[in-house]
PDB file of C-alpha atoms in Angstrom:
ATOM      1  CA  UNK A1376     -14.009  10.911 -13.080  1.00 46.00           C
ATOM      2  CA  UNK A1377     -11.434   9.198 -15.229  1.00 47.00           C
ATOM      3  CA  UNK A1378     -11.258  12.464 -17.597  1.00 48.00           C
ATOM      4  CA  UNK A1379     -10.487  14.604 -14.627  1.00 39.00           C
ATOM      5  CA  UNK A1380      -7.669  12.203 -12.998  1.00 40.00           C
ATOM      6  CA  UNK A1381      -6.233  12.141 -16.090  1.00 41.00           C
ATOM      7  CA  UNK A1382      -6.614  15.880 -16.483  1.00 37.00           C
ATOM      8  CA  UNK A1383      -4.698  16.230 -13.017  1.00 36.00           C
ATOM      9  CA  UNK A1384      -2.154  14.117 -13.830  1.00 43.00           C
ATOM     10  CA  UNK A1385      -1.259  16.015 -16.502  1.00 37.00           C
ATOM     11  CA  UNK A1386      -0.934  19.132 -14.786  1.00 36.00           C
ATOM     12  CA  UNK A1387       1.190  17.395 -11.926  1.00 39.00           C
ATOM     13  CA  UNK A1388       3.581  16.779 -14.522  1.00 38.00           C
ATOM     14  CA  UNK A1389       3.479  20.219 -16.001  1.00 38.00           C
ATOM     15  CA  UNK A1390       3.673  22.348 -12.441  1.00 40.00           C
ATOM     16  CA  UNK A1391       6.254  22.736 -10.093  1.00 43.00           C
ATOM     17  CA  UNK A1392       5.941  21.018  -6.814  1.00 43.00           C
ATOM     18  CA  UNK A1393       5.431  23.818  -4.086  1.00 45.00           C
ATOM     19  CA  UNK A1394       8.237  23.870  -1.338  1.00 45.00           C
ATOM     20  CA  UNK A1395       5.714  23.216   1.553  1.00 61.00           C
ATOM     21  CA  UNK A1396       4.103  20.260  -0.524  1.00 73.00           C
ATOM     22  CA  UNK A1397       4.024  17.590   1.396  1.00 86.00           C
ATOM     23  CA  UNK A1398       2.737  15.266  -1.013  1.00 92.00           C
ATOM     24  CA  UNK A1399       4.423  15.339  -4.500  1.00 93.00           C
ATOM     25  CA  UNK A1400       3.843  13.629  -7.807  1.00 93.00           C
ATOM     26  CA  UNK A1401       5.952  11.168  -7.950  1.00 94.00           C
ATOM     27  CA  UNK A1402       5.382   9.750  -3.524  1.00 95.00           C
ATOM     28  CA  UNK A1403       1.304  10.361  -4.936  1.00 96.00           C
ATOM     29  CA  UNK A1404       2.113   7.702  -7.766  1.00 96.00           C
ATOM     30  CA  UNK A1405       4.082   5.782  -5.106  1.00 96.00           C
ATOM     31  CA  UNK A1406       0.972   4.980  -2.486  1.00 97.00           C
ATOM     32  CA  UNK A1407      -1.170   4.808  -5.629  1.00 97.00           C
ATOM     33  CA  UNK A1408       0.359   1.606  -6.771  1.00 96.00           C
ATOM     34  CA  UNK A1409       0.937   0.662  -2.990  1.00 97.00           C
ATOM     35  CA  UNK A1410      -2.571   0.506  -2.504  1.00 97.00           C
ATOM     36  CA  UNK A1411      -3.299  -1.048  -5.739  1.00 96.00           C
ATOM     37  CA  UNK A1412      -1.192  -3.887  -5.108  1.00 97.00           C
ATOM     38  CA  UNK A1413      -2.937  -4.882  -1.675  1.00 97.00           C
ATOM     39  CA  UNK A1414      -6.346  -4.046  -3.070  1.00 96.00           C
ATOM     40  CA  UNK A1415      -5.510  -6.782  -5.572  1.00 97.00           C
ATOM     41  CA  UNK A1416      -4.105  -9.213  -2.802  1.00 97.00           C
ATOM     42  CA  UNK A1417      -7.567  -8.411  -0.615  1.00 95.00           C
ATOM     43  CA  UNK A1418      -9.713  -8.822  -3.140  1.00 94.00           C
ATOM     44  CA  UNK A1419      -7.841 -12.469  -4.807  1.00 94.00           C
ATOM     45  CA  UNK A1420      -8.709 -16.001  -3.319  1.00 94.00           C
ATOM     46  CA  UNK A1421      -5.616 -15.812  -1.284  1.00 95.00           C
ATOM     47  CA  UNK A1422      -5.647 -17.531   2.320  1.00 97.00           C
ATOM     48  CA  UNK A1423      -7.078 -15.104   5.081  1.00 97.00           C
ATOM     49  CA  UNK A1424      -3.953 -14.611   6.797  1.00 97.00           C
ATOM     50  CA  UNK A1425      -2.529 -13.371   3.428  1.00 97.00           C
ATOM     51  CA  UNK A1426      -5.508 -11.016   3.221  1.00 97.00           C
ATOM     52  CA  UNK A1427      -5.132  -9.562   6.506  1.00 98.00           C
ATOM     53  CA  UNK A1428      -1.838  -8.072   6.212  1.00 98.00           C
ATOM     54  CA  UNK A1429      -3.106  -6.288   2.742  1.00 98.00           C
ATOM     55  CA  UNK A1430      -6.101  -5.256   5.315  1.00 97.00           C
ATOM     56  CA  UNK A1431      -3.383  -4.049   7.792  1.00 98.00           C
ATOM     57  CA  UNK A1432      -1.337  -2.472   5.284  1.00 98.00           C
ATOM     58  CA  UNK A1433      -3.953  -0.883   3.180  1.00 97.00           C
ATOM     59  CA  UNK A1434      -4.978   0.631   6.492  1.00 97.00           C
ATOM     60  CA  UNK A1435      -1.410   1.748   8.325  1.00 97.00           C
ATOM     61  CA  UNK A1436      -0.930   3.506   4.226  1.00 97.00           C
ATOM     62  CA  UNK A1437      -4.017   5.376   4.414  1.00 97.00           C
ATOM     63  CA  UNK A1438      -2.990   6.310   7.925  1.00 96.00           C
ATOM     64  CA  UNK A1439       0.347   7.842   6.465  1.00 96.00           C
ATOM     65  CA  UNK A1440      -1.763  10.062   4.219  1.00 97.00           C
ATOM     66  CA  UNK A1441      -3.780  10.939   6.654  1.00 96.00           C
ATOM     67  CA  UNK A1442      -0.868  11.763   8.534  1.00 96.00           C
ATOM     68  CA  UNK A1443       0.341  14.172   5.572  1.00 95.00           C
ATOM     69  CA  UNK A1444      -2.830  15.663   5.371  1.00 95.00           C
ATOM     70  CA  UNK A1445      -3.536  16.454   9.042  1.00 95.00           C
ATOM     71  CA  UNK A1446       0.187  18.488   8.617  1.00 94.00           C
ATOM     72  CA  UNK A1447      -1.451  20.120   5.935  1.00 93.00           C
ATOM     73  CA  UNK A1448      -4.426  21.146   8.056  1.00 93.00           C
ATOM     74  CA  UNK A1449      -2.198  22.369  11.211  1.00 92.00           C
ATOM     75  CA  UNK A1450      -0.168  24.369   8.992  1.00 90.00           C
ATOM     76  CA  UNK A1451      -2.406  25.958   6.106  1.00 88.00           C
ATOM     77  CA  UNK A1452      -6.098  25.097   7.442  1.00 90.00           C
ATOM     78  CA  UNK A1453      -6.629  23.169   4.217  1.00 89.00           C
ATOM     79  CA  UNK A1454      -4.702  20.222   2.244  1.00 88.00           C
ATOM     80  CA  UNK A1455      -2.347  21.822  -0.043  1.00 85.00           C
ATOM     81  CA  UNK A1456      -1.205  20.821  -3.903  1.00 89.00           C
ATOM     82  CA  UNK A1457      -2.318  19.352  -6.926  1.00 92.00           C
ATOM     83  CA  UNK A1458      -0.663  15.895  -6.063  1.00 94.00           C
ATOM     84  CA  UNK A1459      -2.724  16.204  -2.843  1.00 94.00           C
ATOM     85  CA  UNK A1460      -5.589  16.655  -4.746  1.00 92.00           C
ATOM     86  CA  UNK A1461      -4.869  14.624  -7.646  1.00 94.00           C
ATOM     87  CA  UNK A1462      -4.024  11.326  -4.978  1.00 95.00           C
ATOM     88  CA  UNK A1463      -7.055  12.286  -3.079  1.00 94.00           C
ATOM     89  CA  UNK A1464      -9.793  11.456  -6.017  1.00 94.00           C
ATOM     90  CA  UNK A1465      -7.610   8.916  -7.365  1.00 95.00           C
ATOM     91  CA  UNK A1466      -8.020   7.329  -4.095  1.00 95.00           C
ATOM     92  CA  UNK A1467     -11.957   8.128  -4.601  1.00 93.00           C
ATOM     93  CA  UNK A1468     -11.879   6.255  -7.972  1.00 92.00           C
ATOM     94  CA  UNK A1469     -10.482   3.491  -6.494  1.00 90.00           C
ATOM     95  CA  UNK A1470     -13.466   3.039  -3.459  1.00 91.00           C
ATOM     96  CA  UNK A1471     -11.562   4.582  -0.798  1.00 94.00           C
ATOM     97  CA  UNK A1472     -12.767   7.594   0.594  1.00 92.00           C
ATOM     98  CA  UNK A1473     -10.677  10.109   3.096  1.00 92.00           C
ATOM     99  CA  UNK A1474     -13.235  12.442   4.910  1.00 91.00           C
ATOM    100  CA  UNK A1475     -12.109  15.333   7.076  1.00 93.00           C
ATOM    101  CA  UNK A1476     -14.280  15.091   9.792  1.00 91.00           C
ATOM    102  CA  UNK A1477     -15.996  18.395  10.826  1.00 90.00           C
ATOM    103  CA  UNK A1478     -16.162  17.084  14.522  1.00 89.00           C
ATOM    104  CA  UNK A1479     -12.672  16.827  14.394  1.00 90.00           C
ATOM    105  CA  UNK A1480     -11.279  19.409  12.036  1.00 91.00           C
ATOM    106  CA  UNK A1481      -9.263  17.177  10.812  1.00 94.00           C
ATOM    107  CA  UNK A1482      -8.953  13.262   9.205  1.00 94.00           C
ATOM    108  CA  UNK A1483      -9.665  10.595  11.771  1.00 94.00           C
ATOM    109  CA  UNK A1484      -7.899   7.148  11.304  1.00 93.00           C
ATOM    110  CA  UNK A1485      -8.691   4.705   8.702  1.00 89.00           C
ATOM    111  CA  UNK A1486     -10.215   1.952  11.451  1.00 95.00           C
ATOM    112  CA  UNK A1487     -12.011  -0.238   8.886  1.00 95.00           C
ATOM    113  CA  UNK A1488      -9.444  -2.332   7.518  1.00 97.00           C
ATOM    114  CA  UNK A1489      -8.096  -2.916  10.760  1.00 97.00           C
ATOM    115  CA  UNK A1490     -11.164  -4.342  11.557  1.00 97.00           C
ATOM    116  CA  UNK A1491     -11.451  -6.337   8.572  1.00 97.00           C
ATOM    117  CA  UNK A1492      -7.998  -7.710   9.214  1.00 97.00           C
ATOM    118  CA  UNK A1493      -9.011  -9.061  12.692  1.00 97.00           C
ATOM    119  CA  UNK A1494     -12.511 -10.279  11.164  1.00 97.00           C
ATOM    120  CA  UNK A1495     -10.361 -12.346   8.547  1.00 97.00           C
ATOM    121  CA  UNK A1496      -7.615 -13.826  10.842  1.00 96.00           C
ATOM    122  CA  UNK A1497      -8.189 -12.972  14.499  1.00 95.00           C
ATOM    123  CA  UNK A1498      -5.770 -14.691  15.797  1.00 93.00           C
ATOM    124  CA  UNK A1499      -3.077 -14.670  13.086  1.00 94.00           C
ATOM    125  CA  UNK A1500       0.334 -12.905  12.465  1.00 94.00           C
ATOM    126  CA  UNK A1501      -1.177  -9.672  11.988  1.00 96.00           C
ATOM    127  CA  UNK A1502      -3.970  -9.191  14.572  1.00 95.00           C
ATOM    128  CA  UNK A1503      -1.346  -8.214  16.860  1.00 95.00           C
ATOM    129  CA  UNK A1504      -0.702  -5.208  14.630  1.00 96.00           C
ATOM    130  CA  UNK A1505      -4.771  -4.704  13.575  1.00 97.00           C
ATOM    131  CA  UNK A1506      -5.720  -4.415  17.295  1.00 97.00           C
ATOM    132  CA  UNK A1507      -2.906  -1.979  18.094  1.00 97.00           C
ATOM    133  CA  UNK A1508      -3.651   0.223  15.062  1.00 97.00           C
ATOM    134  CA  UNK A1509      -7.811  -0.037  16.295  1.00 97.00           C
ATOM    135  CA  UNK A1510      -6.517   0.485  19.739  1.00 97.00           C
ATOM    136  CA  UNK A1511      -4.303   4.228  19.008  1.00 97.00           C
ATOM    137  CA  UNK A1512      -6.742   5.448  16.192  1.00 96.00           C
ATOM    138  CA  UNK A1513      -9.723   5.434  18.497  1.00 96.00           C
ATOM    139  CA  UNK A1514      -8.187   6.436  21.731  1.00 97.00           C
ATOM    140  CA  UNK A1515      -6.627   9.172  19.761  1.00 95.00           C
ATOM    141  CA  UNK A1516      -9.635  10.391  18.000  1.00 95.00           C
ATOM    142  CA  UNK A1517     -11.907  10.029  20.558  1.00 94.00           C
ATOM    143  CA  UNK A1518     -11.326  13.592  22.725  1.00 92.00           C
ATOM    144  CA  UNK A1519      -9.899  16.947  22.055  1.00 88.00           C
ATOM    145  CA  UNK A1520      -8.242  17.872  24.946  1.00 88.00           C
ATOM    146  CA  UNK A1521      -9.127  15.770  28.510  1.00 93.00           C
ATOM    147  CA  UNK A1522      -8.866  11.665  27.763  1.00 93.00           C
ATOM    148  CA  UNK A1523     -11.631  11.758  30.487  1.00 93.00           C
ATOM    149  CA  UNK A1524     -14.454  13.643  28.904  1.00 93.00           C
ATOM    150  CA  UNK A1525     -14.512  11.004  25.621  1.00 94.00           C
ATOM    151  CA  UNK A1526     -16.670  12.198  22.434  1.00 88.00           C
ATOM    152  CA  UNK A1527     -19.438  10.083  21.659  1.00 85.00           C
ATOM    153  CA  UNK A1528     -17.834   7.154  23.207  1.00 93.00           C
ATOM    154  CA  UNK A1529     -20.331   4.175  23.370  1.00 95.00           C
ATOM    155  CA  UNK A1530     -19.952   1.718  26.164  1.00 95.00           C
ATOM    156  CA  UNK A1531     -19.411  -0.843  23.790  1.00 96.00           C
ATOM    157  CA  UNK A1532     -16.917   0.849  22.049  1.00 96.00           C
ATOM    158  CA  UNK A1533     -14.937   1.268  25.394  1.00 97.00           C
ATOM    159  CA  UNK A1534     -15.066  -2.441  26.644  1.00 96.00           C
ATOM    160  CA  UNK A1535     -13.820  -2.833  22.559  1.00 96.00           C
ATOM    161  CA  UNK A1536     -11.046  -0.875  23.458  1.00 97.00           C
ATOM    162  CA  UNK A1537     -10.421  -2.620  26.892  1.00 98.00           C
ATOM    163  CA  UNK A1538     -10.865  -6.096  25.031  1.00 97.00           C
ATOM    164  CA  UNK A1539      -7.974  -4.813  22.807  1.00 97.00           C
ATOM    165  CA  UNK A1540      -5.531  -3.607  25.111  1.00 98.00           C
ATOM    166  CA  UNK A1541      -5.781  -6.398  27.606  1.00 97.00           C
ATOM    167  CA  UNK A1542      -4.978  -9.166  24.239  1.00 96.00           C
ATOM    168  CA  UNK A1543      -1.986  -7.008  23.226  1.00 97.00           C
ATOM    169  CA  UNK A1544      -0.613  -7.467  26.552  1.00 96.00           C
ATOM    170  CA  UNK A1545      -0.871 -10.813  26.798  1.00 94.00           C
ATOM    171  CA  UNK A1546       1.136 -11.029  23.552  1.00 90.00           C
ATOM    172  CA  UNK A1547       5.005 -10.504  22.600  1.00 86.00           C
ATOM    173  CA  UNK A1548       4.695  -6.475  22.144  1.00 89.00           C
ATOM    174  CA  UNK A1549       7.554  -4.697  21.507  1.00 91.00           C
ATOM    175  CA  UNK A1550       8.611  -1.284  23.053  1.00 94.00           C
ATOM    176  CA  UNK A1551       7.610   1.465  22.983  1.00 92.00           C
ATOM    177  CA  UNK A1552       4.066  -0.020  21.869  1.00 94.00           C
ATOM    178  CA  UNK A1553       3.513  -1.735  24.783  1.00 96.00           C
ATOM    179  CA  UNK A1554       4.082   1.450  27.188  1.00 97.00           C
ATOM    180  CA  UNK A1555       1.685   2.797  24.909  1.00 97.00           C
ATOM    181  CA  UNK A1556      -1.169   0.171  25.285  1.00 98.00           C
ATOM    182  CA  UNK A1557      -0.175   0.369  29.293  1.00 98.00           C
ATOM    183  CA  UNK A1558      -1.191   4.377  29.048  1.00 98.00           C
ATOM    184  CA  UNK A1559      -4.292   3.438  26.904  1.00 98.00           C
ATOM    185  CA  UNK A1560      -5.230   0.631  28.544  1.00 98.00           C
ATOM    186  CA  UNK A1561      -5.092   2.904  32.354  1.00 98.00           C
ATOM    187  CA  UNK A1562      -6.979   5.689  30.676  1.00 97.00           C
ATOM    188  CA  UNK A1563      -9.939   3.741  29.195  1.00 97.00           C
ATOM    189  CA  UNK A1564     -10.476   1.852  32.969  1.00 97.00           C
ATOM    190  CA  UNK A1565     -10.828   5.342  34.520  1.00 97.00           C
ATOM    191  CA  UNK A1566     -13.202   6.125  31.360  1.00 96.00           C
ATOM    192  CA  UNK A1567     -14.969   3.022  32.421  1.00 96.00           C
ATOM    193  CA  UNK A1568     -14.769   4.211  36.254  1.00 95.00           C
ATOM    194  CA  UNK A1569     -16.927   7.285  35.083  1.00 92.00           C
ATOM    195  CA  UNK A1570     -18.996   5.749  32.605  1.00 92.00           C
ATOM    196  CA  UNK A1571     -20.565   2.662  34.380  1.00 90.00           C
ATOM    197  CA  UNK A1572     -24.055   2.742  35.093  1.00 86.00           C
ATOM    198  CA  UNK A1573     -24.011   0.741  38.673  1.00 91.00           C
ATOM    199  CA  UNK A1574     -22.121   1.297  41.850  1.00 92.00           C
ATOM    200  CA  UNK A1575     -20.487  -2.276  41.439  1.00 95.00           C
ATOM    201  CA  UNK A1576     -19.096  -1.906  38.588  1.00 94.00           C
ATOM    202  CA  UNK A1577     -17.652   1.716  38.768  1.00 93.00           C
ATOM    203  CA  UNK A1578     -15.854   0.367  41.608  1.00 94.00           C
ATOM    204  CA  UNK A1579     -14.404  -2.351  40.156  1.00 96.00           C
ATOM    205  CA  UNK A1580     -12.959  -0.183  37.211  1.00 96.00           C
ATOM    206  CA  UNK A1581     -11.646   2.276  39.746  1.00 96.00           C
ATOM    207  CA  UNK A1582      -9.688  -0.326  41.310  1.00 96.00           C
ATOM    208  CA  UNK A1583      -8.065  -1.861  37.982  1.00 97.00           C
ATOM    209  CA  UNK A1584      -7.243   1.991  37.430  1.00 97.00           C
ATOM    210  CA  UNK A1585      -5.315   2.324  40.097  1.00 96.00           C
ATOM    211  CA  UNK A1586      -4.083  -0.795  39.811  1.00 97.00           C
ATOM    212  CA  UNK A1587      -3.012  -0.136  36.363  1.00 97.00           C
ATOM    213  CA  UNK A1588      -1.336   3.229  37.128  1.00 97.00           C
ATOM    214  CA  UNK A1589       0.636   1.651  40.044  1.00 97.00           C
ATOM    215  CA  UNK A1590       1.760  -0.857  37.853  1.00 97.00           C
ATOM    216  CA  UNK A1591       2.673   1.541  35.017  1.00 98.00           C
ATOM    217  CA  UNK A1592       4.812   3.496  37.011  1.00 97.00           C
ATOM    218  CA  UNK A1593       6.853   0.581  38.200  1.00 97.00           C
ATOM    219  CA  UNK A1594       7.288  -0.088  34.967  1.00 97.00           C
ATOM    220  CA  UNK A1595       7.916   3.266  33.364  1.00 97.00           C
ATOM    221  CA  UNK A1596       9.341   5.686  36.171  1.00 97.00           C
ATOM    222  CA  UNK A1597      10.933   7.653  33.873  1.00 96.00           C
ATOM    223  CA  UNK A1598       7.693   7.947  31.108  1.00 97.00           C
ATOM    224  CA  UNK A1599       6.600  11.496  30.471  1.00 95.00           C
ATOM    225  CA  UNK A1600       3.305   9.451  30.867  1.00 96.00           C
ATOM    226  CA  UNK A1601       3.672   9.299  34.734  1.00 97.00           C
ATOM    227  CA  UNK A1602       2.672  12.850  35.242  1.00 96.00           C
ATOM    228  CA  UNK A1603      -0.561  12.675  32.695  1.00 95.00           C
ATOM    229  CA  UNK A1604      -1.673   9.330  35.159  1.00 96.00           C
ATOM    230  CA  UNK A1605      -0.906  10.818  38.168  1.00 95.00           C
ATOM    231  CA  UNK A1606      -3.231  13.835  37.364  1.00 94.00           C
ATOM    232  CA  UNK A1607      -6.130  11.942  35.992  1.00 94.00           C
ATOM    233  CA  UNK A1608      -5.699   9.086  38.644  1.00 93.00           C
ATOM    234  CA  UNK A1609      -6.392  12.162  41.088  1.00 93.00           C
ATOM    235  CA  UNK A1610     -10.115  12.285  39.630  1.00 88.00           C
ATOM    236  CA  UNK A1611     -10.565   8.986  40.886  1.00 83.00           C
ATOM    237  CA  UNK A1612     -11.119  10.579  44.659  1.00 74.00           C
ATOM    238  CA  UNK A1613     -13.132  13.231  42.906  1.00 62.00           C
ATOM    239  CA  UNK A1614     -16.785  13.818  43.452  1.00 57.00           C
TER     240      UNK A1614
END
């Protein structure tokens, strides 16, 4: 494996970048050492809290590749470039993998060092920032099309999500995350609305939907967000 990064690397340096590259030699080298550097920090005796930003970082990084890659998918159906490639495996030699996920067609959000972040120091200076990243990649991830009709959602992974939302509220959350984690937080109580298994229970959920989607548009008359609400709120009254 080490031959064959090396072997890429060379050719990086002999080959001209592309023009629709979006990942060259030199910004491959760049989150290389990036992630090297908080690998080192999460992996060192340091005090949790210092751990769990590496965790956060390490994961909102791999999120900004994935971000590049995903780009690469919408516009050429595959990752493109030899620095794509090349940072791909080196990211392979280094214990990280990045699937594409056939479900998906695409790569789904790094989730795991988010997790490990709030696992090290729930309650520190970067949970705030774990829980949001957890709360977006999921939601996000989680259906194609209709935020109602979730993919392989368990019901444990929803009240997860809920559990998320509802702490980043109660916290000092800047805008526009916080209309964000409003939206999310509205959408997954009308998931919950559907997905509940007794009478009780789906009512309840129904009623903290609505509640939540009055309260968002209060808040946010002028969201583009309003209009999404108002037309899955409408399902509520559905059979």
């Amino acid at each position: 494996m080490r031959r064959a990064l090396l072997a890429l690397g060379a050719a990086l340096l002999l080959s001209p970048v592309a023009a629709h590259d979006l990942i060259t030699a030199e910004s491959a080298e760049h989150f290389l050492a990036q992630i090297r550097h908080e690998q080192d920090v999460l992996d060192s005796r340091s005090p949790p809290q210092a751990r769990a930003q590496a965790s956060v970082v390490l994961g909102k990084l791999l999120d900004e590749i994935r971000d590049l890659l995903n780009r690469d998918i919408a516009s050429h159906g595959q990752p493109q470039g030899l620095a794509t490639l090349y940072l791909i495996q080196a990211l392979h030699g280094q214990g990280i993998d990045l699937q594409r996920s056939p479900r998906l067609g695409r790569y789904p959000a790094n989730l795991a060092f988010y997790r490990s972040a709030l696992q090290l120091d729930p309650h520190g200076p970067a949970s705030a920032e774990a829980r949001l990243q957890l709360l977006r990649g999921h939601f996000y991830d989680s259906f194609e099309q209709d935020p109602l009709r979730p993919r392989e959602q368990s019901w444990t992974r929803l009240h997860e999500q809920i559990e998320h939302a509802q702490a980043l509220l109660r916290q000092t959350l800047p805008e526009p995350g916080r209309e964000e984690v409003h939206f999310i937080l509205a959408v997954h109580y009308l998931q919950a609305a559907a997905a509940a298994g007794q009478a009780a229970a789906r009512s309840a959920y129904a009623e903290r939907a609505r509640t939540a989607i009055a309260q968002f548009k209060t808040r946010y008359p002028d969201s583009l967000r309003v209009a999404a609400l108002d037309v899955l709120g409408e399902r509520l009254s559905a059979p």
